[in-house]
Amino acid sequence: MRILISGASIAGPVLAYWLTRYGHEVTVVERSPVLRKTGGHAVDLFKPAMDISERMGVLDRIESLATGTERLTFLREGTRKPISGDVTKIFAAASDRHVEVMRDDLSEIYYDAAREDVEYLFGDSIASIGEDGDVTFEVGSPRRFDLVVGADGLHSNVRRLVFGEVAKNFTGAYLAVLSVPRELGVPGAMFGHIGPGRSAQVYGARHVEDSRAVFLFRTQAELEYHHRDVPRQKQLLREAFAGLHPDVDGWLTYLDGDRVFYFDSITQLQEDTWSRGRVALVGDAAYCPGPAIGGSTSLAVLGAYVLAGELSRNPHEVAFARYENEMRDLVHASRAFALGVAKTLIPTTRLGVTALTRGMQLVTSLPSWLVRPIAKLNSKGVRLHDSMVVRDYERQGAEIPAP
């Protein structure tokens, strides 16, 4: 089949890889004129996504570009004594197999995995999608495809065109990421300040030329801004972190330059139907559980893998239904998990801040051999992402053409 994918970040290239492996003719359209280099935040790949990456032959490259963060240190607002935690132990509790990698690096790795077999249309976007598969573009000539897949993120253009407005759940939190000079961060460590309703950290990675400042904060009501209005977003960030600490004030001065900047609400999509006619959604475009808190990257990788696998075995109507059934319970669990994480990571009281930092100290104080067995007692909590099953579609009858 001729399949058009909108979006070349994470889910799009992973889906393109597997669809071409199963013999489909794939085109990916991306609004950005080049592969996006947004200077974004580090993302986590848990065991299912790592297993899929290994099957794609790219795991060694991913692990070679791991951020290597091993230590997390916080200074609570109004105190002078920092509190530290062992990041490797914290993630050992969450997953048997885990890596933290910069989102830009991960996107490029997945793109490289199949770019020789996939047609990429950069600097363009879908303008309309007909029921028969006719697609018009903002720049290019109209074309016809058998299927169209939206892998274009939380603010999906495909979702807007086909599904209209969908139900969303604002978690009460916001995330911002700012590129800052390399010397402000230390490779292998994250240092930050935390107070009721807000936290800011800075970290580096050994192979990245700059460092990242990451800001999380909560509000009682949604803020008014457009997701493309960067000056307004910067103003809101300054207001949210005024007076937390001089360090943070210093990081925020880099908002005045041309450094890469990201800002968005941590919002969940609440729809449970991700297909209509010849169109399907995958990743954050379909079921974003909340950026930075719900394992959305691993969920996107798994969703792309499942969608391609089902299309390798079934007509698209059946494949779309099976894909939705396969992912629905995982999505529901991720949504619930993310809401809990948002409350934990951004406590609104001083007592909550103390509980968070002391909990980090407790996990760090436990012997390494004890951390994982304790965590495994609750697969719906910190072990949620490792509980996701990766089916072997190749052994179950997927038809893969000879190389």
CSV table of C-alpha atoms in Angstrom, one decimal:
chain,number,residue,atom,x,y,z
A,1,MET,CA,0.0,0.0,0.0
A,2,ARG,CA,1.0,3.6,-0.5
A,3,ILE,CA,1.0,5.2,3.0
A,4,LEU,CA,1.5,8.8,3.9
A,5,ILE,CA,2.8,9.7,7.4
A,6,SER,CA,2.7,13.2,8.8
A,7,GLY,CA,5.5,14.0,11.2
A,8,ALA,CA,9.2,13.0,11.3
A,9,SER,CA,10.0,13.2,15.0
A,10,ILE,CA,9.7,9.8,16.8
A,11,ALA,CA,6.6,7.8,16.0
A,12,GLY,CA,6.7,8.8,12.3
A,13,PRO,CA,10.2,7.4,11.5
A,14,VAL,CA,9.6,4.3,13.6
A,15,LEU,CA,6.3,3.6,11.8
A,16,ALA,CA,8.0,4.3,8.4
A,17,TYR,CA,10.8,1.8,9.2
A,18,TRP,CA,8.4,-1.1,10.0
A,19,LEU,CA,6.0,-0.3,7.2
A,20,THR,CA,8.8,-0.4,4.6
A,21,ARG,CA,10.1,-3.6,6.2
A,22,TYR,CA,6.7,-5.1,5.6
A,23,GLY,CA,6.8,-4.0,1.9
A,24,HIS,CA,4.7,-0.9,1.9
A,25,GLU,CA,5.5,2.3,-0.1
A,26,VAL,CA,5.9,5.1,2.5
A,27,THR,CA,6.1,8.9,2.2
A,28,VAL,CA,6.7,11.1,5.3
A,29,VAL,CA,5.8,14.8,5.1
A,30,GLU,CA,7.3,17.1,7.7
A,31,ARG,CA,6.5,20.8,8.1
A,32,SER,CA,10.0,21.7,9.1
A,33,PRO,CA,12.4,22.4,6.2
A,34,VAL,CA,14.9,20.0,7.6
A,35,LEU,CA,14.9,17.2,10.2
A,36,ARG,CA,14.0,19.1,13.4
A,37,LYS,CA,16.8,20.1,15.7
A,38,THR,CA,14.8,21.8,18.4
A,39,GLY,CA,17.3,21.5,21.3
A,40,GLY,CA,14.7,19.6,23.2
A,41,HIS,CA,14.7,17.8,26.4
A,42,ALA,CA,16.1,14.3,27.2
A,43,VAL,CA,13.6,11.5,26.9
A,44,ASP,CA,13.4,8.1,28.4
A,45,LEU,CA,13.2,4.8,26.6
A,46,PHE,CA,12.0,2.0,28.7
A,47,LYS,CA,12.3,-1.8,28.1
A,48,PRO,CA,9.6,-2.2,25.4
A,49,ALA,CA,10.9,0.7,23.3
A,50,MET,CA,14.5,-0.5,23.8
A,51,ASP,CA,13.5,-4.0,22.6
A,52,ILE,CA,11.9,-2.5,19.5
A,53,SER,CA,15.0,-0.3,18.9
A,54,GLU,CA,17.1,-3.4,19.1
A,55,ARG,CA,15.0,-5.2,16.5
A,56,MET,CA,15.5,-2.1,14.3
A,57,GLY,CA,19.3,-2.5,14.7
A,58,VAL,CA,19.8,1.0,16.2
A,59,LEU,CA,20.1,0.3,19.9
A,60,ASP,CA,23.9,0.4,20.0
A,61,ARG,CA,23.8,3.9,18.5
A,62,ILE,CA,21.1,5.0,20.9
A,63,GLU,CA,23.1,3.8,23.9
A,64,SER,CA,26.3,5.4,22.6
A,65,LEU,CA,24.5,8.8,22.7
A,66,ALA,CA,22.9,8.3,26.2
A,67,THR,CA,23.0,11.5,28.3
A,68,GLY,CA,24.8,9.5,31.1
A,69,THR,CA,23.0,11.4,33.9
A,70,GLU,CA,23.8,9.6,37.2
A,71,ARG,CA,23.3,12.2,39.9
A,72,LEU,CA,20.4,14.6,40.8
A,73,THR,CA,20.8,17.4,43.3
A,74,PHE,CA,18.1,19.7,44.5
A,75,LEU,CA,18.2,22.8,46.7
A,76,ARG,CA,14.8,23.4,48.4
A,77,GLU,CA,13.5,26.9,48.3
A,78,GLY,CA,14.5,28.7,51.5
A,79,THR,CA,17.2,26.2,52.5
A,80,ARG,CA,21.0,26.1,52.1
A,81,LYS,CA,21.7,22.3,52.3
A,82,PRO,CA,21.4,20.5,48.9
A,83,ILE,CA,19.9,17.0,48.7
A,84,SER,CA,21.2,14.5,46.2
A,85,GLY,CA,19.9,11.3,44.7
A,86,ASP,CA,21.3,8.4,42.5
A,87,VAL,CA,19.5,8.6,39.2
A,88,THR,CA,20.7,5.1,38.1
A,89,LYS,CA,19.0,3.6,41.2
A,90,ILE,CA,15.8,5.5,40.6
A,91,PHE,CA,15.5,4.3,37.1
A,92,ALA,CA,16.6,0.8,38.1
A,93,ALA,CA,13.4,0.8,40.2
A,94,ALA,CA,11.3,1.8,37.1
A,95,SER,CA,12.8,-0.5,34.4
A,96,ASP,CA,15.0,-3.5,33.8
A,97,ARG,CA,16.2,-1.8,30.7
A,98,HIS,CA,16.3,2.0,30.3
A,99,VAL,CA,18.3,4.7,28.6
A,100,GLU,CA,18.0,8.5,28.6
A,101,VAL,CA,18.8,10.2,25.3
A,102,MET,CA,18.3,13.6,23.8
A,103,ARG,CA,15.1,13.8,21.7
A,104,ASP,CA,16.9,15.2,18.7
A,105,ASP,CA,19.5,12.4,18.7
A,106,LEU,CA,16.7,9.8,19.0
A,107,SER,CA,14.7,11.3,16.1
A,108,GLU,CA,17.8,11.4,13.9
A,109,ILE,CA,18.6,7.8,14.7
A,110,TYR,CA,15.1,6.6,13.8
A,111,TYR,CA,15.2,8.7,10.7
A,112,ASP,CA,18.5,7.2,9.5
A,113,ALA,CA,17.2,3.7,10.1
A,114,ALA,CA,15.0,3.8,6.9
A,115,ARG,CA,15.7,7.0,5.1
A,116,GLU,CA,17.0,5.2,2.0
A,117,ASP,CA,13.7,3.4,1.7
A,118,VAL,CA,11.3,6.2,2.6
A,119,GLU,CA,10.3,9.3,0.6
A,120,TYR,CA,10.6,12.4,2.9
A,121,LEU,CA,8.9,15.7,2.0
A,122,PHE,CA,10.4,18.4,4.1
A,123,GLY,CA,9.0,21.9,4.3
A,124,ASP,CA,5.4,20.9,3.5
A,125,SER,CA,2.2,20.0,5.3
A,126,ILE,CA,-1.1,18.3,4.6
A,127,ALA,CA,-3.8,20.8,3.6
A,128,SER,CA,-6.7,18.4,3.2
A,129,ILE,CA,-7.5,14.7,3.2
A,130,GLY,CA,-10.3,13.2,1.1
A,131,GLU,CA,-12.3,10.1,2.1
A,132,ASP,CA,-10.8,8.3,-0.9
A,133,GLY,CA,-7.2,9.0,0.1
A,134,ASP,CA,-6.8,12.2,-2.1
A,135,VAL,CA,-4.4,14.5,-0.2
A,136,THR,CA,-3.6,18.1,-1.0
A,137,PHE,CA,-0.5,19.8,0.4
A,138,GLU,CA,0.3,23.4,1.3
A,139,VAL,CA,3.3,23.4,-1.2
A,140,GLY,CA,3.4,20.2,-3.2
A,141,SER,CA,1.0,18.8,-5.8
A,142,PRO,CA,-2.0,16.7,-4.8
A,143,ARG,CA,-1.5,13.0,-4.5
A,144,ARG,CA,-3.5,9.9,-3.7
A,145,PHE,CA,-2.6,7.4,-0.9
A,146,ASP,CA,-4.2,4.3,0.4
A,147,LEU,CA,-3.8,5.3,4.0
A,148,VAL,CA,-2.7,8.5,6.0
A,149,VAL,CA,-1.3,8.4,9.5
A,150,GLY,CA,-0.9,11.4,11.7
A,151,ALA,CA,2.3,11.2,13.8
A,152,ASP,CA,2.6,14.9,14.2
A,153,GLY,CA,2.4,15.4,17.9
A,154,LEU,CA,0.2,16.9,20.5
A,155,HIS,CA,-0.9,19.7,18.2
A,156,SER,CA,-1.5,17.3,15.3
A,157,ASN,CA,-2.6,18.8,12.0
A,158,VAL,CA,-4.0,15.5,10.8
A,159,ARG,CA,-6.1,15.1,13.9
A,160,ARG,CA,-7.5,18.6,13.4
A,161,LEU,CA,-8.4,18.0,9.8
A,162,VAL,CA,-10.0,14.6,10.3
A,163,PHE,CA,-11.2,14.5,13.9
A,164,GLY,CA,-11.7,18.2,14.7
A,165,GLU,CA,-11.5,19.2,18.4
A,166,VAL,CA,-10.9,16.2,20.8
A,167,ALA,CA,-11.3,15.9,24.5
A,168,LYS,CA,-8.2,17.0,26.5
A,169,ASN,CA,-7.3,17.0,30.1
A,170,PHE,CA,-5.0,19.7,31.4
A,171,THR,CA,-2.9,18.2,34.2
A,172,GLY,CA,-2.3,21.6,35.8
A,173,ALA,CA,1.3,21.7,34.9
A,174,TYR,CA,3.7,23.2,32.3
A,175,LEU,CA,7.0,22.2,30.9
A,176,ALA,CA,9.7,24.5,29.4
A,177,VAL,CA,13.2,23.7,28.1
A,178,LEU,CA,15.8,26.3,27.3
A,179,SER,CA,19.3,25.8,25.7
A,180,VAL,CA,21.9,27.5,27.9
A,181,PRO,CA,25.8,27.6,27.7
A,182,ARG,CA,27.5,24.3,28.2
A,183,GLU,CA,29.5,25.5,31.3
A,184,LEU,CA,26.2,25.9,33.3
A,185,GLY,CA,25.6,22.1,33.2
A,186,VAL,CA,27.8,19.2,34.2
A,187,PRO,CA,27.7,16.0,32.1
A,188,GLY,CA,26.4,13.1,34.2
A,189,ALA,CA,24.7,15.4,36.7
A,190,MET,CA,21.5,17.4,37.1
A,191,PHE,CA,21.3,20.3,39.5
A,192,GLY,CA,18.3,22.3,40.4
A,193,HIS,CA,16.0,24.3,42.7
A,194,ILE,CA,12.6,23.3,43.9
A,195,GLY,CA,9.8,25.0,45.7
A,196,PRO,CA,6.1,24.6,46.1
A,197,GLY,CA,4.5,24.4,42.6
A,198,ARG,CA,7.8,24.9,40.6
A,199,SER,CA,11.2,23.4,40.0
A,200,ALA,CA,14.1,24.2,37.6
A,201,GLN,CA,17.1,22.1,36.8
A,202,VAL,CA,20.1,22.3,34.5
A,203,TYR,CA,22.0,19.4,33.1
A,204,GLY,CA,24.5,18.6,30.3
A,205,ALA,CA,25.5,15.6,28.2
A,206,ARG,CA,29.0,14.6,27.2
A,207,HIS,CA,28.4,14.9,23.5
A,208,VAL,CA,26.1,17.9,23.4
A,209,GLU,CA,27.6,21.4,22.8
A,210,ASP,CA,25.3,23.2,25.2
A,211,SER,CA,23.3,22.4,28.4
A,212,ARG,CA,19.6,22.3,29.0
A,213,ALA,CA,17.6,24.2,31.6
A,214,VAL,CA,14.3,22.5,32.4
A,215,PHE,CA,11.4,24.2,34.1
A,216,LEU,CA,8.2,22.5,35.6
A,217,PHE,CA,5.5,24.5,37.2
A,218,ARG,CA,1.8,24.3,38.2
A,219,THR,CA,-1.0,26.7,37.9
A,220,GLN,CA,-4.6,26.6,39.2
A,221,ALA,CA,-6.1,27.6,35.8
A,222,GLU,CA,-4.8,27.2,32.2
A,223,LEU,CA,-2.7,30.1,30.9
A,224,GLU,CA,-3.8,32.0,27.9
A,225,TYR,CA,-1.3,31.8,25.0
A,226,HIS,CA,-1.0,30.3,21.5
A,227,HIS,CA,1.4,27.4,21.1
A,228,ARG,CA,3.3,29.3,18.5
A,229,ASP,CA,3.5,32.6,20.5
A,230,VAL,CA,7.0,32.4,21.8
A,231,PRO,CA,7.3,35.9,23.3
A,232,ARG,CA,4.2,35.3,25.4
A,233,GLN,CA,5.5,31.9,26.5
A,234,LYS,CA,8.8,33.5,27.7
A,235,GLN,CA,6.9,36.1,29.6
A,236,LEU,CA,4.8,33.5,31.4
A,237,LEU,CA,7.9,31.5,32.3
A,238,ARG,CA,9.6,34.5,33.8
A,239,GLU,CA,6.6,35.3,35.9
A,240,ALA,CA,6.3,31.7,37.1
A,241,PHE,CA,9.9,31.5,38.4
A,242,ALA,CA,10.4,35.0,39.7
A,243,GLY,CA,12.2,34.9,43.0
A,244,LEU,CA,12.9,31.2,43.2
A,245,HIS,CA,16.7,31.5,43.3
A,246,PRO,CA,19.4,33.7,41.8
A,247,ASP,CA,20.7,30.7,39.8
A,248,VAL,CA,17.3,30.4,38.1
A,249,ASP,CA,17.2,34.1,37.4
A,250,GLY,CA,20.5,33.7,35.7
A,251,TRP,CA,19.3,30.8,33.5
A,252,LEU,CA,16.3,32.8,32.5
A,253,THR,CA,18.5,35.6,31.1
A,254,TYR,CA,19.2,33.4,28.2
A,255,LEU,CA,15.5,33.8,27.1
A,256,ASP,CA,16.6,37.1,25.7
A,257,GLY,CA,18.8,35.5,23.1
A,258,ASP,CA,18.1,33.3,20.1
A,259,ARG,CA,18.7,30.0,21.9
A,260,VAL,CA,16.3,27.2,21.3
A,261,PHE,CA,13.2,27.3,23.5
A,262,TYR,CA,10.3,25.0,24.1
A,263,PHE,CA,7.1,25.6,26.1
A,264,ASP,CA,3.9,23.8,26.4
A,265,SER,CA,1.2,22.6,28.8
A,266,ILE,CA,1.4,19.1,30.1
A,267,THR,CA,-1.9,18.0,28.6
A,268,GLN,CA,-3.5,14.6,28.0
A,269,LEU,CA,-5.6,13.6,25.0
A,270,GLN,CA,-8.7,11.8,26.2
A,271,GLU,CA,-9.9,10.2,23.0
A,272,ASP,CA,-10.0,6.4,22.7
A,273,THR,CA,-10.6,6.2,19.0
A,274,TRP,CA,-7.6,6.9,16.8
A,275,SER,CA,-8.8,6.0,13.4
A,276,ARG,CA,-11.4,7.1,10.9
A,277,GLY,CA,-11.8,5.7,7.4
A,278,ARG,CA,-8.4,5.6,5.8
A,279,VAL,CA,-6.8,7.8,8.5
A,280,ALA,CA,-5.1,6.8,11.8
A,281,LEU,CA,-3.2,8.6,14.5
A,282,VAL,CA,-0.2,7.4,16.4
A,283,GLY,CA,2.0,8.6,19.3
A,284,ASP,CA,1.3,12.0,20.9
A,285,ALA,CA,-1.1,12.9,18.1
A,286,ALA,CA,-3.3,10.0,19.3
A,287,TYR,CA,-2.9,9.4,23.0
A,288,CYS,CA,-0.4,11.8,24.6
A,289,PRO,CA,-0.5,10.9,28.3
A,290,GLY,CA,1.4,14.1,29.1
A,291,PRO,CA,4.9,15.3,27.9
A,292,ALA,CA,7.7,14.5,30.3
A,293,ILE,CA,5.6,12.6,32.8
A,294,GLY,CA,3.8,9.7,31.2
A,295,GLY,CA,6.4,7.8,29.2
A,296,SER,CA,5.0,9.3,26.0
A,297,THR,CA,8.2,8.5,23.9
A,298,SER,CA,8.2,4.8,24.8
A,299,LEU,CA,4.4,4.7,24.2
A,300,ALA,CA,4.9,6.4,20.8
A,301,VAL,CA,7.6,3.8,19.7
A,302,LEU,CA,5.4,0.9,20.8
A,303,GLY,CA,2.3,2.3,19.2
A,304,ALA,CA,4.1,2.8,15.8
A,305,TYR,CA,5.4,-0.7,16.0
A,306,VAL,CA,2.0,-2.2,16.8
A,307,LEU,CA,0.2,-0.2,14.1
A,308,ALA,CA,2.7,-1.4,11.4
A,309,GLY,CA,2.5,-4.9,12.7
A,310,GLU,CA,-1.3,-5.1,12.5
A,311,LEU,CA,-1.2,-3.5,9.0
A,312,SER,CA,1.2,-6.3,8.0
A,313,ARG,CA,-1.4,-8.9,8.7
A,314,ASN,CA,-4.8,-7.4,8.2
A,315,PRO,CA,-6.9,-5.1,5.9
A,316,HIS,CA,-6.6,-1.6,7.3
A,317,GLU,CA,-10.1,-1.6,8.8
A,318,VAL,CA,-9.3,-4.6,10.9
A,319,ALA,CA,-5.7,-3.5,11.5
A,320,PHE,CA,-6.8,-0.1,12.9
A,321,ALA,CA,-9.3,-1.8,15.2
A,322,ARG,CA,-6.8,-4.3,16.5
A,323,TYR,CA,-4.2,-1.5,17.0
A,324,GLU,CA,-6.6,0.5,19.1
A,325,ASN,CA,-7.6,-2.6,21.2
A,326,GLU,CA,-3.9,-3.5,21.7
A,327,MET,CA,-3.0,0.0,22.9
A,328,ARG,CA,-6.1,1.2,24.8
A,329,ASP,CA,-5.4,-0.4,28.2
A,330,LEU,CA,-1.7,0.8,28.0
A,331,VAL,CA,-2.9,4.3,27.2
A,332,HIS,CA,-5.4,4.4,30.1
A,333,ALA,CA,-2.7,3.2,32.5
A,334,SER,CA,-0.2,5.8,31.2
A,335,ARG,CA,-2.8,8.6,31.7
A,336,ALA,CA,-3.4,7.6,35.3
A,337,PHE,CA,0.3,7.1,36.0
A,338,ALA,CA,1.1,10.6,34.5
A,339,LEU,CA,-1.4,12.3,36.7
A,340,GLY,CA,0.2,10.8,39.7
A,341,VAL,CA,3.7,11.8,38.5
A,342,ALA,CA,2.6,15.4,37.9
A,343,LYS,CA,1.5,15.7,41.5
A,344,THR,CA,4.7,14.0,42.8
A,345,LEU,CA,7.2,15.9,40.7
A,346,ILE,CA,5.6,19.3,41.2
A,347,PRO,CA,4.3,19.3,44.8
A,348,THR,CA,2.3,22.4,45.7
A,349,THR,CA,3.3,22.5,49.4
A,350,ARG,CA,6.5,22.7,51.3
A,351,LEU,CA,5.6,19.4,52.9
A,352,GLY,CA,5.2,17.8,49.5
A,353,VAL,CA,8.6,19.2,48.5
A,354,THR,CA,10.2,17.6,51.6
A,355,ALA,CA,8.4,14.3,50.9
A,356,LEU,CA,9.7,14.2,47.3
A,357,THR,CA,13.3,14.9,48.2
A,358,ARG,CA,13.3,12.5,51.1
A,359,GLY,CA,11.8,9.8,48.9
A,360,MET,CA,14.7,10.4,46.5
A,361,GLN,CA,17.1,10.0,49.4
A,362,LEU,CA,15.4,6.8,50.6
A,363,VAL,CA,15.7,5.1,47.2
A,364,THR,CA,19.3,6.2,47.0
A,365,SER,CA,20.1,4.8,50.4
A,366,LEU,CA,18.8,1.3,49.5
A,367,PRO,CA,21.3,-1.3,48.3
A,368,SER,CA,21.1,-1.8,44.5
A,369,TRP,CA,20.1,-5.4,44.8
A,370,LEU,CA,17.0,-4.5,46.8
A,371,VAL,CA,15.7,-1.5,44.7
A,372,ARG,CA,14.3,-3.5,41.7
A,373,PRO,CA,12.6,-6.4,43.6
A,374,ILE,CA,10.7,-3.9,45.8
A,375,ALA,CA,9.5,-1.9,42.7
A,376,LYS,CA,8.4,-5.1,40.9
A,377,LEU,CA,5.7,-5.5,43.5
A,378,ASN,CA,3.7,-2.8,41.7
A,379,SER,CA,3.5,-3.2,37.9
A,380,LYS,CA,0.9,-0.4,37.6
A,381,GLY,CA,3.2,2.1,39.4
A,382,VAL,CA,6.8,2.8,38.6
A,383,ARG,CA,7.0,-0.5,36.7
A,384,LEU,CA,4.2,0.4,34.3
A,385,HIS,CA,6.3,0.9,31.2
A,386,ASP,CA,8.1,-2.4,31.6
A,387,SER,CA,4.8,-4.3,31.8
A,388,MET,CA,4.0,-3.4,28.2
A,389,VAL,CA,4.2,-6.4,25.9
A,390,VAL,CA,6.1,-6.3,22.6
A,391,ARG,CA,4.5,-8.8,20.2
A,392,ASP,CA,6.7,-10.5,17.6
A,393,TYR,CA,4.7,-9.8,14.4
A,394,GLU,CA,7.3,-11.3,12.2
A,395,ARG,CA,6.9,-14.7,13.8
A,396,GLN,CA,3.1,-14.3,13.9
A,397,GLY,CA,2.8,-14.1,10.1
A,398,ALA,CA,3.8,-10.7,9.0
A,399,GLU,CA,4.9,-10.9,5.4
A,400,ILE,CA,8.4,-9.4,5.0
A,401,PRO,CA,9.8,-9.2,1.5
A,402,ALA,CA,13.3,-10.6,0.9
A,403,PRO,CA,16.1,-8.1,1.1
